[in-house]
């Protein structure tokens, strides 16, 4: 079974509008972290936002916010006021077993290609 | 500049050759990784080293051999290259105490095997 599922291969949004990119995850751990990365066409991986499983508040970083619904095991990324430069591939990722302290790998979803239209 | 840097950026080679990709980080992190991104953009971990010790080896063929001379460097050597090895290889690092810390990625090495 996939650990991270991103069901939207591609999304379109008009400039200045908000967009939600979906991410659901599967883990039996109680302590885990969820990350979102952006990969523009130039190829680099840019960290956007982090949400811990025990965080009570949804994470926010500038125009990025994370809609974390623990019971549904979803961690959707919300981008407000989209800009042309937001056009990129977006990856959701999870780190499990934070309390075990020995395995820091991130498991990635397959990504969503976001296109912002002028 | 503080960063994860990997060289070369592009690597074009023929089947059967041996090649290496180098990675260095000056972020003071203890853990380093190699990820492979295939043509469909899927990112999959290959290896992870913690203070020069291998801690993750995700069923990667033996032709791939990572080497970590110190905690700031993690190189990837690939023997007998195959067409299916064509991909973008990313090096990354994170602090050992940072369960909450993101991975910091290098800019990737695009390997093309002809």
PDB file of C-alpha atoms in Angstrom:
ATOM      1  CA  UNK A   1       0.000   0.000   0.000  1.00  0.00           C
ATOM      2  CA  UNK A   2       1.154   3.497  -0.735  1.00  0.00           C
ATOM      3  CA  UNK A   3       2.251   5.479   2.267  1.00  0.00           C
ATOM      4  CA  UNK A   4       1.506   8.817   0.627  1.00  0.00           C
ATOM      5  CA  UNK A   5      -1.255   9.315  -1.925  1.00  0.00           C
ATOM      6  CA  UNK A   6      -1.652  12.393  -4.064  1.00  0.00           C
ATOM      7  CA  UNK A   7      -4.728  11.820  -6.179  1.00  0.00           C
ATOM      8  CA  UNK A   8      -4.388  14.857  -8.427  1.00  0.00           C
ATOM      9  CA  UNK A   9      -1.784  14.337 -11.147  1.00  0.00           C
ATOM     10  CA  UNK A  10      -2.424  17.859 -12.399  1.00  0.00           C
ATOM     11  CA  UNK A  11      -4.236  20.959 -11.204  1.00  0.00           C
ATOM     12  CA  UNK A  12      -4.998  24.306 -12.799  1.00  0.00           C
ATOM     13  CA  UNK A  13      -5.691  27.555 -10.986  1.00  0.00           C
ATOM     14  CA  UNK A  14      -6.170  31.134 -12.012  1.00  0.00           C
ATOM     15  CA  UNK A  15      -3.639  33.670 -10.835  1.00  0.00           C
ATOM     16  CA  UNK A  16      -4.606  35.256  -7.492  1.00  0.00           C
ATOM     17  CA  UNK A  17      -6.980  32.436  -6.588  1.00  0.00           C
ATOM     18  CA  UNK A  18      -6.448  29.849  -3.866  1.00  0.00           C
ATOM     19  CA  UNK A  19      -5.794  26.197  -4.617  1.00  0.00           C
ATOM     20  CA  UNK A  20      -5.778  23.037  -2.493  1.00  0.00           C
ATOM     21  CA  UNK A  21      -3.483  20.142  -3.262  1.00  0.00           C
ATOM     22  CA  UNK A  22      -4.592  16.869  -1.714  1.00  0.00           C
ATOM     23  CA  UNK A  23      -2.470  14.457   0.274  1.00  0.00           C
ATOM     24  CA  UNK A  24      -3.522  11.417   2.271  1.00  0.00           C
ATOM     25  CA  UNK A  25      -1.166   9.199   4.202  1.00  0.00           C
ATOM     26  CA  UNK A  26      -1.035   5.803   5.795  1.00  0.00           C
ATOM     27  CA  UNK A  27       0.884   5.030   8.972  1.00  0.00           C
ATOM     28  CA  UNK A  28       0.401   3.110  12.190  1.00  0.00           C
ATOM     29  CA  UNK A  29       2.862   5.346  14.030  1.00  0.00           C
ATOM     30  CA  UNK A  30       1.540   7.882  16.504  1.00  0.00           C
ATOM     31  CA  UNK A  31       4.443  10.234  15.983  1.00  0.00           C
ATOM     32  CA  UNK A  32       5.133  11.334  12.435  1.00  0.00           C
ATOM     33  CA  UNK A  33       5.726  14.425  10.370  1.00  0.00           C
ATOM     34  CA  UNK A  34       4.321  15.628   7.082  1.00  0.00           C
ATOM     35  CA  UNK A  35       6.203  17.812   4.653  1.00  0.00           C
ATOM     36  CA  UNK A  36       5.457  19.578   1.408  1.00  0.00           C
ATOM     37  CA  UNK A  37       8.074  20.297  -1.226  1.00  0.00           C
ATOM     38  CA  UNK A  38       7.939  22.292  -4.438  1.00  0.00           C
ATOM     39  CA  UNK A  39       9.892  21.298  -7.537  1.00  0.00           C
ATOM     40  CA  UNK A  40       9.879  23.960 -10.270  1.00  0.00           C
ATOM     41  CA  UNK A  41      10.833  23.104 -13.829  1.00  0.00           C
ATOM     42  CA  UNK A  42      14.440  23.985 -12.982  1.00  0.00           C
ATOM     43  CA  UNK A  43      14.488  20.825 -10.879  1.00  0.00           C
ATOM     44  CA  UNK A  44      15.505  21.815  -7.366  1.00  0.00           C
ATOM     45  CA  UNK A  45      13.546  20.582  -4.348  1.00  0.00           C
ATOM     46  CA  UNK A  46      12.279  23.428  -2.171  1.00  0.00           C
ATOM     47  CA  UNK A  47      10.887  22.762   1.293  1.00  0.00           C
ATOM     48  CA  UNK A  48       7.614  24.607   1.905  1.00  0.00           C
ATOM     49  CA  UNK A  49       5.940  23.574   5.146  1.00  0.00           C
ATOM     50  CA  UNK A  50       5.920  20.998   7.947  1.00  0.00           C
ATOM     51  CA  UNK A  51       3.181  19.564  10.180  1.00  0.00           C
ATOM     52  CA  UNK A  52       3.834  17.267  13.133  1.00  0.00           C
ATOM     53  CA  UNK A  53       1.297  14.680  14.152  1.00  0.00           C
ATOM     54  CA  UNK A  54       1.046  16.176  17.627  1.00  0.00           C
ATOM     55  CA  UNK A  55       0.762  19.756  16.461  1.00  0.00           C
ATOM     56  CA  UNK A  56      -2.631  21.049  17.426  1.00  0.00           C
ATOM     57  CA  UNK A  57      -2.593  23.997  15.094  1.00  0.00           C
ATOM     58  CA  UNK A  58      -2.417  23.805  11.338  1.00  0.00           C
ATOM     59  CA  UNK A  59       0.962  24.928  10.029  1.00  0.00           C
ATOM     60  CA  UNK A  60       1.233  28.148   8.043  1.00  0.00           C
ATOM     61  CA  UNK A  61       4.155  29.683   6.157  1.00  0.00           C
ATOM     62  CA  UNK A  62       3.335  32.844   4.289  1.00  0.00           C
ATOM     63  CA  UNK A  63       0.909  31.953   1.493  1.00  0.00           C
ATOM     64  CA  UNK A  64       1.159  28.254   2.310  1.00  0.00           C
ATOM     65  CA  UNK A  65      -0.989  26.543   4.889  1.00  0.00           C
ATOM     66  CA  UNK A  66      -1.551  22.938   5.717  1.00  0.00           C
ATOM     67  CA  UNK A  67      -5.056  21.643   6.303  1.00  0.00           C
ATOM     68  CA  UNK A  68      -4.276  18.794   8.682  1.00  0.00           C
ATOM     69  CA  UNK A  69      -7.105  16.371   9.458  1.00  0.00           C
ATOM     70  CA  UNK A  70      -5.573  13.649  11.583  1.00  0.00           C
ATOM     71  CA  UNK A  71      -8.616  11.412  11.809  1.00  0.00           C
ATOM     72  CA  UNK A  72      -8.922  11.395   8.029  1.00  0.00           C
ATOM     73  CA  UNK A  73      -5.146  11.073   7.635  1.00  0.00           C
ATOM     74  CA  UNK A  74      -5.008  13.970   5.266  1.00  0.00           C
ATOM     75  CA  UNK A  75      -2.585  16.861   5.016  1.00  0.00           C
ATOM     76  CA  UNK A  76      -3.674  19.087   2.190  1.00  0.00           C
ATOM     77  CA  UNK A  77      -1.594  22.043   1.066  1.00  0.00           C
ATOM     78  CA  UNK A  78      -3.433  25.298   0.524  1.00  0.00           C
ATOM     79  CA  UNK A  79      -1.767  27.994  -1.560  1.00  0.00           C
ATOM     80  CA  UNK A  80      -3.488  31.356  -1.291  1.00  0.00           C
ATOM     81  CA  UNK A  81      -3.307  34.125  -3.903  1.00  0.00           C
ATOM     82  CA  UNK A  82      -1.599  31.961  -6.508  1.00  0.00           C
ATOM     83  CA  UNK A  83       1.224  33.477  -8.511  1.00  0.00           C
ATOM     84  CA  UNK A  84       2.631  32.463 -11.872  1.00  0.00           C
ATOM     85  CA  UNK A  85       5.804  31.377 -10.086  1.00  0.00           C
ATOM     86  CA  UNK A  86       3.808  28.795  -8.149  1.00  0.00           C
ATOM     87  CA  UNK A  87       3.589  26.668 -11.284  1.00  0.00           C
ATOM     88  CA  UNK A  88       5.566  23.575 -10.314  1.00  0.00           C
ATOM     89  CA  UNK A  89       5.371  19.986  -9.141  1.00  0.00           C
ATOM     90  CA  UNK A  90       4.336  19.663  -5.501  1.00  0.00           C
ATOM     91  CA  UNK A  91       5.245  16.667  -3.375  1.00  0.00           C
ATOM     92  CA  UNK A  92       3.785  15.545  -0.088  1.00  0.00           C
ATOM     93  CA  UNK A  93       6.121  13.491   2.092  1.00  0.00           C
ATOM     94  CA  UNK A  94       6.041  11.735   5.456  1.00  0.00           C
ATOM     95  CA  UNK A  95       8.576  10.845   8.091  1.00  0.00           C
ATOM     96  CA  UNK A  96       7.411   8.076  10.384  1.00  0.00           C
ATOM     97  CA  UNK A  97       8.536   6.990  13.812  1.00  0.00           C
ATOM     98  CA  UNK A  98       9.789  10.335  15.067  1.00  0.00           C
ATOM     99  CA  UNK A  99      10.203   8.922  18.552  1.00  0.00           C
ATOM    100  CA  UNK A 100      12.396   6.052  17.401  1.00  0.00           C
ATOM    101  CA  UNK A 101      15.066   8.472  16.380  1.00  0.00           C
ATOM    102  CA  UNK A 102      16.881   6.267  13.957  1.00  0.00           C
ATOM    103  CA  UNK A 103      15.223   6.621  10.602  1.00  0.00           C
ATOM    104  CA  UNK A 104      14.875  10.053   9.164  1.00  0.00           C
ATOM    105  CA  UNK A 105      13.991   9.202   5.605  1.00  0.00           C
ATOM    106  CA  UNK A 106      11.086  10.906   3.892  1.00  0.00           C
ATOM    107  CA  UNK A 107       8.628   8.868   1.858  1.00  0.00           C
ATOM    108  CA  UNK A 108       7.210  10.868  -1.022  1.00  0.00           C
ATOM    109  CA  UNK A 109       3.943  10.862  -2.900  1.00  0.00           C
ATOM    110  CA  UNK A 110       3.861  10.897  -6.699  1.00  0.00           C
ATOM    111  CA  UNK A 111       3.311  14.621  -6.873  1.00  0.00           C
ATOM    112  CA  UNK A 112       0.807  17.077  -8.316  1.00  0.00           C
ATOM    113  CA  UNK A 113       1.706  19.322 -11.217  1.00  0.00           C
ATOM    114  CA  UNK A 114       0.210  22.748 -10.567  1.00  0.00           C
ATOM    115  CA  UNK A 115      -0.234  25.196 -13.410  1.00  0.00           C
ATOM    116  CA  UNK A 116      -1.145  28.786 -12.616  1.00  0.00           C
ATOM    117  CA  UNK A 117      -2.900  30.546 -15.481  1.00  0.00           C
ATOM    118  CA  UNK A 118      -2.656  34.331 -15.970  1.00  0.00           C
TER     119      UNK A 118
ATOM    120  CA  UNK B   1      26.993  29.687   0.812  1.00  0.00           C
ATOM    121  CA  UNK B   2      25.590  26.970   3.038  1.00  0.00           C
ATOM    122  CA  UNK B   3      24.118  24.230   0.908  1.00  0.00           C
ATOM    123  CA  UNK B   4      24.093  20.695  -0.347  1.00  0.00           C
ATOM    124  CA  UNK B   5      26.129  20.585  -3.514  1.00  0.00           C
ATOM    125  CA  UNK B   6      26.454  17.695  -5.886  1.00  0.00           C
ATOM    126  CA  UNK B   7      28.549  17.207  -8.982  1.00  0.00           C
ATOM    127  CA  UNK B   8      28.235  16.793 -11.843  1.00  0.00           C
ATOM    128  CA  UNK B   9      24.919  18.378 -12.757  1.00  0.00           C
ATOM    129  CA  UNK B  10      24.671  16.326 -15.934  1.00  0.00           C
ATOM    130  CA  UNK B  11      26.192  12.967 -16.707  1.00  0.00           C
ATOM    131  CA  UNK B  12      25.858  11.249 -20.068  1.00  0.00           C
ATOM    132  CA  UNK B  13      27.484   7.880 -20.466  1.00  0.00           C
ATOM    133  CA  UNK B  14      27.202   4.573 -22.246  1.00  0.00           C
ATOM    134  CA  UNK B  15      25.890   1.293 -20.942  1.00  0.00           C
ATOM    135  CA  UNK B  16      28.447  -0.733 -19.085  1.00  0.00           C
ATOM    136  CA  UNK B  17      30.482   2.234 -17.876  1.00  0.00           C
ATOM    137  CA  UNK B  18      31.207   3.084 -14.243  1.00  0.00           C
ATOM    138  CA  UNK B  19      30.478   6.573 -12.937  1.00  0.00           C
ATOM    139  CA  UNK B  20      30.459   8.499  -9.688  1.00  0.00           C
ATOM    140  CA  UNK B  21      28.401  11.366  -8.308  1.00  0.00           C
ATOM    141  CA  UNK B  22      29.794  13.456  -5.485  1.00  0.00           C
ATOM    142  CA  UNK B  23      27.855  15.202  -2.743  1.00  0.00           C
ATOM    143  CA  UNK B  24      28.970  17.601  -0.043  1.00  0.00           C
ATOM    144  CA  UNK B  25      27.027  19.489   2.593  1.00  0.00           C
ATOM    145  CA  UNK B  26      28.265  22.300   4.785  1.00  0.00           C
ATOM    146  CA  UNK B  27      25.166  22.515   6.953  1.00  0.00           C
ATOM    147  CA  UNK B  28      26.730  20.504   9.774  1.00  0.00           C
ATOM    148  CA  UNK B  29      24.146  17.757   9.373  1.00  0.00           C
ATOM    149  CA  UNK B  30      24.796  14.223  10.530  1.00  0.00           C
ATOM    150  CA  UNK B  31      22.572  12.346   8.105  1.00  0.00           C
ATOM    151  CA  UNK B  32      22.851  12.226   4.347  1.00  0.00           C
ATOM    152  CA  UNK B  33      20.739  10.522   1.698  1.00  0.00           C
ATOM    153  CA  UNK B  34      20.589   9.537  -1.920  1.00  0.00           C
ATOM    154  CA  UNK B  35      17.230   9.674  -3.683  1.00  0.00           C
ATOM    155  CA  UNK B  36      16.402   8.633  -7.228  1.00  0.00           C
ATOM    156  CA  UNK B  37      13.747  10.486  -9.239  1.00  0.00           C
ATOM    157  CA  UNK B  38      12.520   8.514 -12.219  1.00  0.00           C
ATOM    158  CA  UNK B  39      11.051   9.769 -15.474  1.00  0.00           C
ATOM    159  CA  UNK B  40       7.601   9.992 -13.865  1.00  0.00           C
ATOM    160  CA  UNK B  41       9.028  12.259 -11.168  1.00  0.00           C
ATOM    161  CA  UNK B  42       8.665   9.647  -8.447  1.00  0.00           C
ATOM    162  CA  UNK B  43      11.231  10.140  -5.669  1.00  0.00           C
ATOM    163  CA  UNK B  44      12.503   7.031  -3.945  1.00  0.00           C
ATOM    164  CA  UNK B  45      15.126   6.743  -1.272  1.00  0.00           C
ATOM    165  CA  UNK B  46      18.170   4.666  -2.086  1.00  0.00           C
ATOM    166  CA  UNK B  47      20.546   5.074   0.838  1.00  0.00           C
ATOM    167  CA  UNK B  48      20.978   6.949   4.069  1.00  0.00           C
ATOM    168  CA  UNK B  49      24.141   7.479   6.105  1.00  0.00           C
ATOM    169  CA  UNK B  50      24.358   8.716   9.653  1.00  0.00           C
ATOM    170  CA  UNK B  51      27.812   9.884  10.707  1.00  0.00           C
ATOM    171  CA  UNK B  52      29.438   7.758   8.002  1.00  0.00           C
ATOM    172  CA  UNK B  53      27.411   4.692   8.961  1.00  0.00           C
ATOM    173  CA  UNK B  54      24.955   3.143   6.501  1.00  0.00           C
ATOM    174  CA  UNK B  55      21.484   3.059   8.082  1.00  0.00           C
ATOM    175  CA  UNK B  56      19.172   2.669   5.103  1.00  0.00           C
ATOM    176  CA  UNK B  57      19.689   0.553   1.996  1.00  0.00           C
ATOM    177  CA  UNK B  58      16.426   0.304   0.125  1.00  0.00           C
ATOM    178  CA  UNK B  59      16.872  -2.815  -2.049  1.00  0.00           C
ATOM    179  CA  UNK B  60      19.183  -1.052  -4.417  1.00  0.00           C
ATOM    180  CA  UNK B  61      21.212  -3.236  -6.833  1.00  0.00           C
ATOM    181  CA  UNK B  62      24.741  -4.013  -5.743  1.00  0.00           C
ATOM    182  CA  UNK B  63      26.007  -2.006  -8.694  1.00  0.00           C
ATOM    183  CA  UNK B  64      25.253   1.070  -6.602  1.00  0.00           C
ATOM    184  CA  UNK B  65      27.757   1.680  -3.846  1.00  0.00           C
ATOM    185  CA  UNK B  66      27.604   4.708  -1.593  1.00  0.00           C
ATOM    186  CA  UNK B  67      30.693   5.906   0.217  1.00  0.00           C
ATOM    187  CA  UNK B  68      30.860   8.382   3.056  1.00  0.00           C
ATOM    188  CA  UNK B  69      34.432   9.432   3.872  1.00  0.00           C
ATOM    189  CA  UNK B  70      33.153  11.832   6.523  1.00  0.00           C
ATOM    190  CA  UNK B  71      29.801  13.108   7.655  1.00  0.00           C
ATOM    191  CA  UNK B  72      29.913  16.024   5.227  1.00  0.00           C
ATOM    192  CA  UNK B  73      30.344  13.868   2.142  1.00  0.00           C
ATOM    193  CA  UNK B  74      28.323  11.093   0.560  1.00  0.00           C
ATOM    194  CA  UNK B  75      29.345   9.878  -2.859  1.00  0.00           C
ATOM    195  CA  UNK B  76      27.538   7.440  -5.124  1.00  0.00           C
ATOM    196  CA  UNK B  77      29.416   5.075  -7.386  1.00  0.00           C
ATOM    197  CA  UNK B  78      27.559   3.119 -10.028  1.00  0.00           C
ATOM    198  CA  UNK B  79      29.100   0.134 -11.800  1.00  0.00           C
ATOM    199  CA  UNK B  80      28.067  -1.367 -15.119  1.00  0.00           C
ATOM    200  CA  UNK B  81      25.494   1.289 -15.904  1.00  0.00           C
ATOM    201  CA  UNK B  82      22.211   0.174 -17.443  1.00  0.00           C
ATOM    202  CA  UNK B  83      19.598   2.059 -19.452  1.00  0.00           C
ATOM    203  CA  UNK B  84      17.217   1.859 -16.487  1.00  0.00           C
ATOM    204  CA  UNK B  85      19.647   3.805 -14.345  1.00  0.00           C
ATOM    205  CA  UNK B  86      18.788   6.942 -16.304  1.00  0.00           C
ATOM    206  CA  UNK B  87      17.205   9.286 -13.764  1.00  0.00           C
ATOM    207  CA  UNK B  88      17.845  12.335 -11.645  1.00  0.00           C
ATOM    208  CA  UNK B  89      19.785  11.523  -8.492  1.00  0.00           C
ATOM    209  CA  UNK B  90      19.369  13.813  -5.513  1.00  0.00           C
ATOM    210  CA  UNK B  91      21.617  14.058  -2.513  1.00  0.00           C
ATOM    211  CA  UNK B  92      20.067  15.399   0.689  1.00  0.00           C
ATOM    212  CA  UNK B  93      20.960  15.975   4.321  1.00  0.00           C
ATOM    213  CA  UNK B  94      19.233  16.493   7.657  1.00  0.00           C
ATOM    214  CA  UNK B  95      20.290  16.887  11.279  1.00  0.00           C
ATOM    215  CA  UNK B  96      20.252  13.766  13.449  1.00  0.00           C
ATOM    216  CA  UNK B  97      18.149  15.394  16.094  1.00  0.00           C
ATOM    217  CA  UNK B  98      15.715  16.738  13.559  1.00  0.00           C
ATOM    218  CA  UNK B  99      12.776  14.433  13.300  1.00  0.00           C
ATOM    219  CA  UNK B 100      10.919  17.610  12.537  1.00  0.00           C
ATOM    220  CA  UNK B 101      13.589  18.968  10.238  1.00  0.00           C
ATOM    221  CA  UNK B 102      13.151  18.872   6.492  1.00  0.00           C
ATOM    222  CA  UNK B 103      15.621  17.285   4.147  1.00  0.00           C
ATOM    223  CA  UNK B 104      17.829  19.785   2.390  1.00  0.00           C
ATOM    224  CA  UNK B 105      18.341  18.689  -1.194  1.00  0.00           C
ATOM    225  CA  UNK B 106      21.104  19.282  -3.662  1.00  0.00           C
ATOM    226  CA  UNK B 107      20.139  20.404  -7.151  1.00  0.00           C
ATOM    227  CA  UNK B 108      20.283  16.917  -8.590  1.00  0.00           C
ATOM    228  CA  UNK B 109      22.406  15.063 -11.115  1.00  0.00           C
ATOM    229  CA  UNK B 110      20.702  14.087 -14.336  1.00  0.00           C
ATOM    230  CA  UNK B 111      22.178  10.777 -15.446  1.00  0.00           C
ATOM    231  CA  UNK B 112      21.538   9.633 -18.995  1.00  0.00           C
ATOM    232  CA  UNK B 113      22.680   6.173 -20.023  1.00  0.00           C
ATOM    233  CA  UNK B 114      22.795   5.532 -23.769  1.00  0.00           C
TER     234      UNK B 114
END
